[in-house]
Each structure stands twice: as C-alpha cells, then as structure tokens.
PDB file of C-alpha atoms in Angstrom:
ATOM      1  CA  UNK A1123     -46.540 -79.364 -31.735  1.00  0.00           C
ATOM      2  CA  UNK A1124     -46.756 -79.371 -28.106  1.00  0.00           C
ATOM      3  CA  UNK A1125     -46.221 -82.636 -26.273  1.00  0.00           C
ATOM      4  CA  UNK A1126     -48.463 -83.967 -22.621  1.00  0.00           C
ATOM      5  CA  UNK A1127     -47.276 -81.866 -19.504  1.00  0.00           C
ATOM      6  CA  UNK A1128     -44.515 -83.149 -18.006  1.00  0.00           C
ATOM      7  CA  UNK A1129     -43.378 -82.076 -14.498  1.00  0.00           C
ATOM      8  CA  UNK A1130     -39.866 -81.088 -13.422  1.00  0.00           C
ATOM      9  CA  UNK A1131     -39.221 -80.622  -9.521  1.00  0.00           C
ATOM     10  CA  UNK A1132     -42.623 -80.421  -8.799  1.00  0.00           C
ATOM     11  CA  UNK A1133     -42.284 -82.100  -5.190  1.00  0.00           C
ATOM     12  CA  UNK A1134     -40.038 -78.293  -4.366  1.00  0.00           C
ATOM     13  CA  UNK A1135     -42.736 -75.939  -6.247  1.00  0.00           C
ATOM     14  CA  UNK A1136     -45.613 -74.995  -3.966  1.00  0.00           C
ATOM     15  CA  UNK A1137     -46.816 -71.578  -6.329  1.00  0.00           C
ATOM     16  CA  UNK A1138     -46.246 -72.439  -9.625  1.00  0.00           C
ATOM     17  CA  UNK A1139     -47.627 -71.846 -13.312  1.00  0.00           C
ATOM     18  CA  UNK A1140     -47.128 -74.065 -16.838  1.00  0.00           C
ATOM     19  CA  UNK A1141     -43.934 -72.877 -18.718  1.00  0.00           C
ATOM     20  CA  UNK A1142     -43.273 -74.094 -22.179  1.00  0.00           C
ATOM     21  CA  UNK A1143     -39.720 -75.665 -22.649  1.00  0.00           C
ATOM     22  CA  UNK A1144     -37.630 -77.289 -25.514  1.00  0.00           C
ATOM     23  CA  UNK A1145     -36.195 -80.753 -24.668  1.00  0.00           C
ATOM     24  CA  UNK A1146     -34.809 -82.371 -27.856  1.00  0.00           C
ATOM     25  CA  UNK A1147     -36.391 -79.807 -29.919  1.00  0.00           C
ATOM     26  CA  UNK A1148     -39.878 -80.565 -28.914  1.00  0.00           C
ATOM     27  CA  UNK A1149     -41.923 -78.415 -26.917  1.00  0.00           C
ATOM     28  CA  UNK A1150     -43.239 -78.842 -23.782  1.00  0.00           C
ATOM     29  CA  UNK A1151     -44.847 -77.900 -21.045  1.00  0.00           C
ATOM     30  CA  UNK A1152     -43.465 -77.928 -17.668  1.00  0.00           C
ATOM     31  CA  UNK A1153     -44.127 -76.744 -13.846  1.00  0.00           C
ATOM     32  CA  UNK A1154     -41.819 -73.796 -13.561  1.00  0.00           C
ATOM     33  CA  UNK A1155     -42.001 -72.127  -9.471  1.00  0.00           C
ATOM     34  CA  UNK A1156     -42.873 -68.480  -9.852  1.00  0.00           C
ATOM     35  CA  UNK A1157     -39.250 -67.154  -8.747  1.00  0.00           C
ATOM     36  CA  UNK A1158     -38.189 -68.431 -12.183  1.00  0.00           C
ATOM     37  CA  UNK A1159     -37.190 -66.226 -15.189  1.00  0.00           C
ATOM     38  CA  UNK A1160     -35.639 -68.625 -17.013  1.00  0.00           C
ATOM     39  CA  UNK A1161     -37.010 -68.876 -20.594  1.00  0.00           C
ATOM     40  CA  UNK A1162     -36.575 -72.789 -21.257  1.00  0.00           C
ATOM     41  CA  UNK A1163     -37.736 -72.179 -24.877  1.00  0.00           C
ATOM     42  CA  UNK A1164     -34.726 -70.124 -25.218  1.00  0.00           C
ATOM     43  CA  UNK A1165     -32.550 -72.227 -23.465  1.00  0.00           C
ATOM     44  CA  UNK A1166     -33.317 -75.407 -24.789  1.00  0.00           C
ATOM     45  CA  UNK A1167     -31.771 -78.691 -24.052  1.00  0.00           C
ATOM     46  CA  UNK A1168     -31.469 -82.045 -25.414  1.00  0.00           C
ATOM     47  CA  UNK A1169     -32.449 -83.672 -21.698  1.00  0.00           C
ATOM     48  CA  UNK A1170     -35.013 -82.980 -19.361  1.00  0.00           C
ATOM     49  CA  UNK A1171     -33.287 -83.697 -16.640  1.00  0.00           C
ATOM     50  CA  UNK A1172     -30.927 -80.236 -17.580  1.00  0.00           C
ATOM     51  CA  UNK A1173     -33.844 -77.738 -16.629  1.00  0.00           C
ATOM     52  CA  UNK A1174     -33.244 -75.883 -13.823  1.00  0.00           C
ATOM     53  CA  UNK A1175     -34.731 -72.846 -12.243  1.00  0.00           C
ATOM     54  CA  UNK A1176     -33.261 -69.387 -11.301  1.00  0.00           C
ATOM     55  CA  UNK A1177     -34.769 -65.964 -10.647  1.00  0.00           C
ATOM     56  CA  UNK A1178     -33.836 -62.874 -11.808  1.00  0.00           C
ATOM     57  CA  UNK A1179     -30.000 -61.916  -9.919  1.00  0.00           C
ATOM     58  CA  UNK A1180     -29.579 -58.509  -7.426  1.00  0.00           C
ATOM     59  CA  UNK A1181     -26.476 -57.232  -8.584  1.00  0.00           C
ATOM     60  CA  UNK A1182     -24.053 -55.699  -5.389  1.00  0.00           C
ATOM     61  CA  UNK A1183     -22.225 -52.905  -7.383  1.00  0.00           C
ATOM     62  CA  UNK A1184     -19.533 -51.353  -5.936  1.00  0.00           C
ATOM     63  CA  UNK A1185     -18.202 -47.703  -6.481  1.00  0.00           C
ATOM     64  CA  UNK A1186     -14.364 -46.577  -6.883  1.00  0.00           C
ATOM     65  CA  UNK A1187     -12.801 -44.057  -6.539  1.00  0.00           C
ATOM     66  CA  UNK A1188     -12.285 -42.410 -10.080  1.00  0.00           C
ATOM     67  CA  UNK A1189     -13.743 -44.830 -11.908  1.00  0.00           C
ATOM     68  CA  UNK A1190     -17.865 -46.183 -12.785  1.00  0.00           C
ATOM     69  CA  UNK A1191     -19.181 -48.845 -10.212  1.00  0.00           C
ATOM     70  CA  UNK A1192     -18.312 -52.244 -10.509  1.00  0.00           C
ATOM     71  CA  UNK A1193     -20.060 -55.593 -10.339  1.00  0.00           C
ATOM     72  CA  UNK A1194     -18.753 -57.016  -7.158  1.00  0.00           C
ATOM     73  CA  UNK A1195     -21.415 -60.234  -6.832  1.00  0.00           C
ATOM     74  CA  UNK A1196     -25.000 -60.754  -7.579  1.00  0.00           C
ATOM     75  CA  UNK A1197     -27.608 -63.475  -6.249  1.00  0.00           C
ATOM     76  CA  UNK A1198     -30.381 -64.953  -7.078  1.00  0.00           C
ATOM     77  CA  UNK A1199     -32.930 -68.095  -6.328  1.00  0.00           C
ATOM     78  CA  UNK A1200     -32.683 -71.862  -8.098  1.00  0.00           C
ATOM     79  CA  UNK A1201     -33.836 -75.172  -7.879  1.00  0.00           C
ATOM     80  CA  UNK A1202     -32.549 -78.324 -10.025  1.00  0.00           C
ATOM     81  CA  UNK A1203     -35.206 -80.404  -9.956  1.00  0.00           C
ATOM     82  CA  UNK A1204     -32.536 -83.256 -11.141  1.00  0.00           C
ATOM     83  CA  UNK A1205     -29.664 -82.195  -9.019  1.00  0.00           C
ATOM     84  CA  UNK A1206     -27.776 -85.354  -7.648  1.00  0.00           C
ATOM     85  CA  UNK A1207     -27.256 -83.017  -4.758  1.00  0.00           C
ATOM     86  CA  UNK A1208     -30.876 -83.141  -2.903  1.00  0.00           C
ATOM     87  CA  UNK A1209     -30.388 -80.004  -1.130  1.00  0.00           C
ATOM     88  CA  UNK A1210     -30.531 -78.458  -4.634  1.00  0.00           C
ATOM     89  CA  UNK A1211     -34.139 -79.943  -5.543  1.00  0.00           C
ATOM     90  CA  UNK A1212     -35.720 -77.393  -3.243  1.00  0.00           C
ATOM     91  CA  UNK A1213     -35.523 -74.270  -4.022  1.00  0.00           C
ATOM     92  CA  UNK A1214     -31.497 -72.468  -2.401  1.00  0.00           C
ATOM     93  CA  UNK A1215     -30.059 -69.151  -2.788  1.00  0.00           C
ATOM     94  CA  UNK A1216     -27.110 -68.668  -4.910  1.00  0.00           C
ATOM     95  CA  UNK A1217     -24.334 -65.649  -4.598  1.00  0.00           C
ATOM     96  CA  UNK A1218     -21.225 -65.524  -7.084  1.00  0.00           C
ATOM     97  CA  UNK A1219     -19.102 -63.029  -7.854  1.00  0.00           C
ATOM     98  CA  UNK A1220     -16.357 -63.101 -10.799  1.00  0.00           C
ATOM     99  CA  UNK A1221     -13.991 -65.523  -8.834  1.00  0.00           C
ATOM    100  CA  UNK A1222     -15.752 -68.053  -7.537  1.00  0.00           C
ATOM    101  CA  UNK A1223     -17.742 -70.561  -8.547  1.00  0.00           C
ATOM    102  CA  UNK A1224     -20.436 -68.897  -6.025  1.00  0.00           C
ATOM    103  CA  UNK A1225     -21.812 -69.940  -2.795  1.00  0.00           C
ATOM    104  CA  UNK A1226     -25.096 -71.882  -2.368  1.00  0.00           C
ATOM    105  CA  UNK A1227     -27.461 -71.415   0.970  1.00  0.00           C
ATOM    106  CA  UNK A1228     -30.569 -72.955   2.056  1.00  0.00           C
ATOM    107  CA  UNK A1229     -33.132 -70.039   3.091  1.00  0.00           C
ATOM    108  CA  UNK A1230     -32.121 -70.121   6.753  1.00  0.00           C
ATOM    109  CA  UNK A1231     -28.525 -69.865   5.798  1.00  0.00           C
ATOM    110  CA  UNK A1232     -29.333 -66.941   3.547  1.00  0.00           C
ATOM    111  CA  UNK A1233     -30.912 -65.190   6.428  1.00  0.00           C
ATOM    112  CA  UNK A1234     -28.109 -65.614   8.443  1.00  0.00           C
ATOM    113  CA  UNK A1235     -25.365 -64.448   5.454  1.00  0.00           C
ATOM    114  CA  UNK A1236     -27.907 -61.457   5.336  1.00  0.00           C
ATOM    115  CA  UNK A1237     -27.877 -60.589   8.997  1.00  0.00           C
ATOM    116  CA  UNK A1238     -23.854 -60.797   8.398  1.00  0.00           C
ATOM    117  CA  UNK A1239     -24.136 -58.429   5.380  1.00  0.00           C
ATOM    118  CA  UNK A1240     -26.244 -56.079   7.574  1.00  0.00           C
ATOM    119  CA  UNK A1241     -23.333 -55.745  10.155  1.00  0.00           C
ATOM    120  CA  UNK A1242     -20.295 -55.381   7.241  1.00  0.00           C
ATOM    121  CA  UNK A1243     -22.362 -52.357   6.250  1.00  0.00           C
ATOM    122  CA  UNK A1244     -22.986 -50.824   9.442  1.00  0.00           C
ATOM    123  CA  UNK A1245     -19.291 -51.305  10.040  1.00  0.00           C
ATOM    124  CA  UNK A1246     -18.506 -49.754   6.380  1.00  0.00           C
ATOM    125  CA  UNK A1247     -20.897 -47.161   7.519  1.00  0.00           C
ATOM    126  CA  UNK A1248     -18.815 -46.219  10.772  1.00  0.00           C
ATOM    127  CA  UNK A1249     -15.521 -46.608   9.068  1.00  0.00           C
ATOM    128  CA  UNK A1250     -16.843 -43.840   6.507  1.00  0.00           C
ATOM    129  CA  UNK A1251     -18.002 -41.254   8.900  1.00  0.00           C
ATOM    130  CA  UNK A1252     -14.562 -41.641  10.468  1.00  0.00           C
ATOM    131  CA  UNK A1253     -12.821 -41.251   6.835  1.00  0.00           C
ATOM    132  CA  UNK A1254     -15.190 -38.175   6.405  1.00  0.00           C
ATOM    133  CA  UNK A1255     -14.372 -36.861   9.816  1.00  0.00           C
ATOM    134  CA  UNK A1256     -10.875 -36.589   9.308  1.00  0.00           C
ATOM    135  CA  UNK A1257     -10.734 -35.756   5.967  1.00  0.00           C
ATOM    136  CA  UNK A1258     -12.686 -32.132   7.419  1.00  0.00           C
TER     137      UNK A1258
END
C-alpha cells in the first residue's frame, strides 16, 4: 500500500521526480533530486529522517607498476535533507578514498579542489615525460 507523498529536502531540490521509499516498512513516496541513484526501496529505513541522497561515484583508479589499477578515491554528489549540519541539506560534493572518512565541498569548493586536481596532473604529466626522457 502506498502512503500520501511526503517530502524530504525539498527546500535543496530544484529538478526533481517522485521516488518510492521504505520508512518503517511502508512505502512511500518521496522528492528524490535527479543526481540521486539511491534506491530507497532497497535501502529502507525505520526513520524518515535517515534518507539521504547520493549520485552515482567517479572512481580515480590508479595504475602500478606490475600489478592491475587500483581504487585510489571516488566522488560523488549528496544531500541529507535531515543533516544537523545545514551545509549538508543542499546538495555538496563528497570525495573518500579507503582511509578517510572523505572530504565534503560545497560546489564552489569542488571547483576549486578541481582546478587543484588539474595542476597535480599537469605536474604528473611533466614529471613523466622527464621519467620517459631519461629512461631513452
């Protein structure tokens, strides 16, 4: 049986679409933002206060030397509608990798950790050509 619409973070979610959701194993219906993958059916909860929001992750694989690539950190967009923490109710990017407990950014300090990425890699870049250069 499916229960009146109820609306989770909906002052954050400017294009959205109805998503159904388990919350004390009822279904319902709830605003999910169109970043989100999450299947709330799936991952059911007993409060719905615990739904949150997250795209699908971009993985950063590394390779090594002898060996297949390796997960090194992956990232992808949430938003906890519920989160005590209000920068969280909006949707924030989100990078872990296996050691951390990951690193959250509002957009503009995405940008900026993605202008810095851009500059490690044309740095790995140089450092490579010289590797290859000598190695001739």
């Amino acid at each position: 049986m499916t229960h009146p619409v109820m609306l989770v973070g909906t002052d954050a979610i400017t294009a959205s679409r109805f998503a159904p959701a388990i919350v004390r194993g009822q279904q319902i219906m709830i605003q999910c933002p169109s970043f989100c993958t999450v299947d709330h059916v799936t991952d059911s909860t007993g409060h719905i206060e615990d739904i949150w929001h997250a795209s699908d992750s971009v993985d950063l694989n590394v390779p090594r030397l002898g060996r297949q690539p390796e997960l090194m950190a992956f990232a992808k967009i949430q938003l906890d509608g519920y989160s005590s923490d209000p920068a969280k109710r909006t949707p924030f990017i989100n990078v872990e990798d296996s050691s951390a407990d990951g690193f959250d950014m509002a957009p503009a300090q995405a940008l900026v950790y993605a202008d810095n990425l851009e500059a490690f890699a044309a740095r790995i870049r140089a450092m490579a050509r010289t590797a290859a250069a000598v190695a001739r």
